[in-house]
PDB file of C-alpha atoms in Angstrom:
ATOM      1  CA  MET A 162     -32.323   8.166 107.873  1.00  0.00           C
ATOM      2  CA  LEU A 163     -30.396   9.567 110.836  1.00  0.00           C
ATOM      3  CA  ASP A 164     -32.440   8.804 113.994  1.00  0.00           C
ATOM      4  CA  ASP A 165     -31.595  10.711 117.228  1.00  0.00           C
ATOM      5  CA  PHE A 166     -29.120  12.988 115.353  1.00  0.00           C
ATOM      6  CA  LEU A 167     -26.676  14.737 117.534  1.00  0.00           C
ATOM      7  CA  ILE A 168     -27.697  12.908 120.726  1.00  0.00           C
ATOM      8  CA  SER A 169     -24.058  13.536 121.660  1.00  0.00           C
ATOM      9  CA  PRO A 170     -21.341  15.900 120.241  1.00  0.00           C
ATOM     10  CA  MET A 171     -19.771  14.694 117.031  1.00  0.00           C
ATOM     11  CA  LYS A 172     -16.257  13.554 116.752  1.00  0.00           C
ATOM     12  CA  ASP A 173     -13.945  14.687 113.903  1.00  0.00           C
ATOM     13  CA  ALA A 174     -14.263  11.474 111.898  1.00  0.00           C
ATOM     14  CA  GLU A 175     -18.082  11.448 112.326  1.00  0.00           C
ATOM     15  CA  ARG A 176     -18.277  15.023 111.033  1.00  0.00           C
ATOM     16  CA  ARG A 177     -16.182  14.184 107.931  1.00  0.00           C
ATOM     17  CA  ASP A 178     -18.110  11.026 107.256  1.00  0.00           C
ATOM     18  CA  LEU A 179     -21.442  12.763 107.555  1.00  0.00           C
ATOM     19  CA  LEU A 180     -20.420  15.573 105.304  1.00  0.00           C
ATOM     20  CA  GLU A 181     -19.206  13.150 102.720  1.00  0.00           C
ATOM     21  CA  VAL A 182     -22.515  11.153 102.811  1.00  0.00           C
ATOM     22  CA  LEU A 183     -24.534  14.399 102.544  1.00  0.00           C
ATOM     23  CA  GLU A 184     -22.481  15.580  99.601  1.00  0.00           C
ATOM     24  CA  ASP A 185     -23.156  12.343  97.741  1.00  0.00           C
ATOM     25  CA  ARG A 186     -26.861  12.463  98.517  1.00  0.00           C
ATOM     26  CA  TYR A 187     -27.293  16.219  97.836  1.00  0.00           C
ATOM     27  CA  ASP A 188     -30.001  16.806  95.259  1.00  0.00           C
ATOM     28  CA  ARG A 189     -30.226  13.051  94.493  1.00  0.00           C
ATOM     29  CA  SER A 190     -31.885  11.381  97.530  1.00  0.00           C
ATOM     30  CA  ALA A 191     -33.977  12.309 100.462  1.00  0.00           C
ATOM     31  CA  THR A 192     -32.362  12.413 103.905  1.00  0.00           C
ATOM     32  CA  VAL A 193     -34.680  12.090 106.914  1.00  0.00           C
ATOM     33  CA  ILE A 194     -33.277  13.235 110.326  1.00  0.00           C
ATOM     34  CA  THR A 195     -34.927  12.937 113.705  1.00  0.00           C
ATOM     35  CA  SER A 196     -33.358  14.827 116.601  1.00  0.00           C
ATOM     36  CA  GLN A 197     -34.245  15.969 120.125  1.00  0.00           C
ATOM     37  CA  VAL A 198     -31.757  18.752 119.651  1.00  0.00           C
ATOM     38  CA  LEU A 199     -33.045  22.166 118.476  1.00  0.00           C
ATOM     39  CA  THR A 200     -31.529  23.120 115.058  1.00  0.00           C
ATOM     40  CA  MET A 201     -30.153  26.202 116.598  1.00  0.00           C
ATOM     41  CA  ASP A 202     -27.970  24.056 118.844  1.00  0.00           C
ATOM     42  CA  TRP A 203     -26.610  21.859 115.969  1.00  0.00           C
ATOM     43  CA  TYR A 204     -23.528  24.051 115.476  1.00  0.00           C
ATOM     44  CA  GLU A 205     -22.495  23.561 118.999  1.00  0.00           C
ATOM     45  CA  MET A 206     -22.956  19.727 118.801  1.00  0.00           C
ATOM     46  CA  ILE A 207     -21.210  19.449 115.470  1.00  0.00           C
ATOM     47  CA  ASP A 208     -18.316  21.362 117.235  1.00  0.00           C
ATOM     48  CA  ASP A 209     -16.537  22.677 114.141  1.00  0.00           C
ATOM     49  CA  PRO A 210     -17.977  25.892 112.597  1.00  0.00           C
ATOM     50  CA  THR A 211     -16.763  25.330 109.069  1.00  0.00           C
ATOM     51  CA  VAL A 212     -17.985  21.757 108.868  1.00  0.00           C
ATOM     52  CA  ALA A 213     -21.229  22.751 110.648  1.00  0.00           C
ATOM     53  CA  ASP A 214     -21.867  25.332 107.961  1.00  0.00           C
ATOM     54  CA  ALA A 215     -21.342  22.783 105.243  1.00  0.00           C
ATOM     55  CA  ILE A 216     -23.505  20.139 106.931  1.00  0.00           C
ATOM     56  CA  CYS A 217     -26.324  22.452 107.798  1.00  0.00           C
ATOM     57  CA  ASP A 218     -26.287  24.093 104.309  1.00  0.00           C
ATOM     58  CA  ARG A 219     -26.752  20.663 102.682  1.00  0.00           C
ATOM     59  CA  LEU A 220     -29.404  19.671 105.179  1.00  0.00           C
ATOM     60  CA  VAL A 221     -31.463  22.916 105.242  1.00  0.00           C
ATOM     61  CA  HIS A 222     -31.447  23.662 101.459  1.00  0.00           C
ATOM     62  CA  ASN A 223     -34.731  22.227 100.143  1.00  0.00           C
ATOM     63  CA  ALA A 224     -35.669  20.937 103.544  1.00  0.00           C
ATOM     64  CA  HIS A 225     -39.138  20.384 105.010  1.00  0.00           C
ATOM     65  CA  VAL A 226     -38.964  20.864 108.775  1.00  0.00           C
ATOM     66  CA  LEU A 227     -41.601  19.290 111.078  1.00  0.00           C
ATOM     67  CA  SER A 228     -41.434  20.282 114.673  1.00  0.00           C
ATOM     68  CA  LEU A 229     -43.354  18.032 117.020  1.00  0.00           C
ATOM     69  CA  LYS A 230     -44.407  19.012 120.497  1.00  0.00           C
ATOM     70  CA  GLY A 231     -45.617  16.974 123.417  1.00  0.00           C
ATOM     71  CA  ALA A 232     -44.760  13.591 124.750  1.00  0.00           C
ATOM     72  CA  SER A 233     -42.920  11.239 122.503  1.00  0.00           C
ATOM     73  CA  THR A 234     -44.551   8.050 121.202  1.00  0.00           C
ATOM     74  CA  ARG A 235     -42.480   6.034 123.708  1.00  0.00           C
ATOM     75  CA  GLN A 236     -43.572   8.197 126.604  1.00  0.00           C
ATOM     76  CA  ARG A 237     -47.242   7.987 125.573  1.00  0.00           C
ATOM     77  CA  LYS A 238     -46.966   4.228 125.314  1.00  0.00           C
ATOM     78  CA  ALA A 239     -45.290   3.863 128.604  1.00  0.00           C
ATOM     79  CA  LEU A 240     -47.975   6.015 130.266  1.00  0.00           C
ATOM     80  CA  LYS A 241     -50.760   3.894 128.674  1.00  0.00           C
ATOM     81  CA  ASP A 242     -49.025   0.710 129.737  1.00  0.00           C
ATOM     82  CA  ARG A 243     -48.789   1.953 133.306  1.00  0.00           C
ATOM     83  CA  ARG A 244     -52.468   2.946 133.403  1.00  0.00           C
ATOM     84  CA  ARG A 245     -53.465  -0.381 131.988  1.00  0.00           C
ATOM     85  CA  GLU A 246     -51.298  -2.155 134.606  1.00  0.00           C
ATOM     86  CA  ASN A 247     -52.659  -0.025 137.448  1.00  0.00           C
ATOM     87  CA  HIS A 248     -56.191  -0.724 136.178  1.00  0.00           C
ATOM     88  CA  HIS A 249     -55.405  -4.409 136.146  1.00  0.00           C
ATOM     89  CA  HIS A 250     -54.108  -4.305 139.743  1.00  0.00           C
ATOM     90  CA  LEU A 251     -57.267  -2.389 140.751  1.00  0.00           C
ATOM     91  CA  THR A 252     -59.611  -4.918 139.227  1.00  0.00           C
ATOM     92  CA  THR A 253     -57.768  -7.999 140.374  1.00  0.00           C
ATOM     93  CA  ASP A 254     -56.724  -7.083 143.842  1.00  0.00           C
ATOM     94  CA  PRO A 255     -59.575  -8.353 146.154  1.00  0.00           C
ATOM     95  CA  SER A 256     -58.882  -5.607 148.735  1.00  0.00           C
ATOM     96  CA  LEU A 257     -59.646  -2.896 146.067  1.00  0.00           C
ATOM     97  CA  ARG A 258     -62.730  -4.469 144.332  1.00  0.00           C
ATOM     98  CA  SER A 259     -65.546  -2.015 143.881  1.00  0.00           C
ATOM     99  CA  ASP A 260     -68.226  -4.636 144.691  1.00  0.00           C
ATOM    100  CA  GLN A 261     -67.085  -4.751 148.336  1.00  0.00           C
ATOM    101  CA  ALA A 262     -68.201  -2.049 150.744  1.00  0.00           C
ATOM    102  CA  PRO A 263     -65.371  -0.135 152.370  1.00  0.00           C
ATOM    103  CA  GLU A 264     -64.919  -0.741 156.074  1.00  0.00           C
ATOM    104  CA  GLN A 265     -66.680   1.841 158.206  1.00  0.00           C
ATOM    105  CA  ALA A 266     -65.672   3.118 161.533  1.00  0.00           C
ATOM    106  CA  PRO A 267     -67.962   2.142 164.447  1.00  0.00           C
ATOM    107  CA  GLY A 268     -70.660   4.799 165.034  1.00  0.00           C
ATOM    108  CA  SER A 269     -70.192   6.580 161.817  1.00  0.00           C
ATOM    109  CA  ARG A 270     -72.983   7.095 159.265  1.00  0.00           C
ATOM    110  CA  ARG A 271     -72.746   6.042 155.618  1.00  0.00           C
ATOM    111  CA  ASN A 272     -74.090   8.574 153.157  1.00  0.00           C
ATOM    112  CA  SER A 273     -74.984   7.399 149.631  1.00  0.00           C
ATOM    113  CA  CYS A 274     -74.337  10.834 148.117  1.00  0.00           C
ATOM    114  CA  PRO A 275     -72.060  13.713 148.968  1.00  0.00           C
ATOM    115  CA  GLY A 276     -73.008  16.695 151.000  1.00  0.00           C
TER     116      GLY A 276
END
């Protein structure tokens, strides 16, 4: 499994090593790749057209491509954690408790319903 494939441009030794690994695995074993880089940008990130052709040919042949959209699992978890933390602060901060009536300016009327 290659996680975060091409997060930065490949160096010459990395290109050659990857090609060798893919050649050894070709038609023998599955290779799972995750990347935030669009496949159309892989050639630029591999940075050698001939080697890029060979690598992409081995990866794309017989491939099943799953394109995911939306926030990543880490982003969703971080958002959920922040919401939970904010809710915790709201329920434990005495100045924000819902069972206390908000302060009212002198002379103002309090309505129990809007409008």
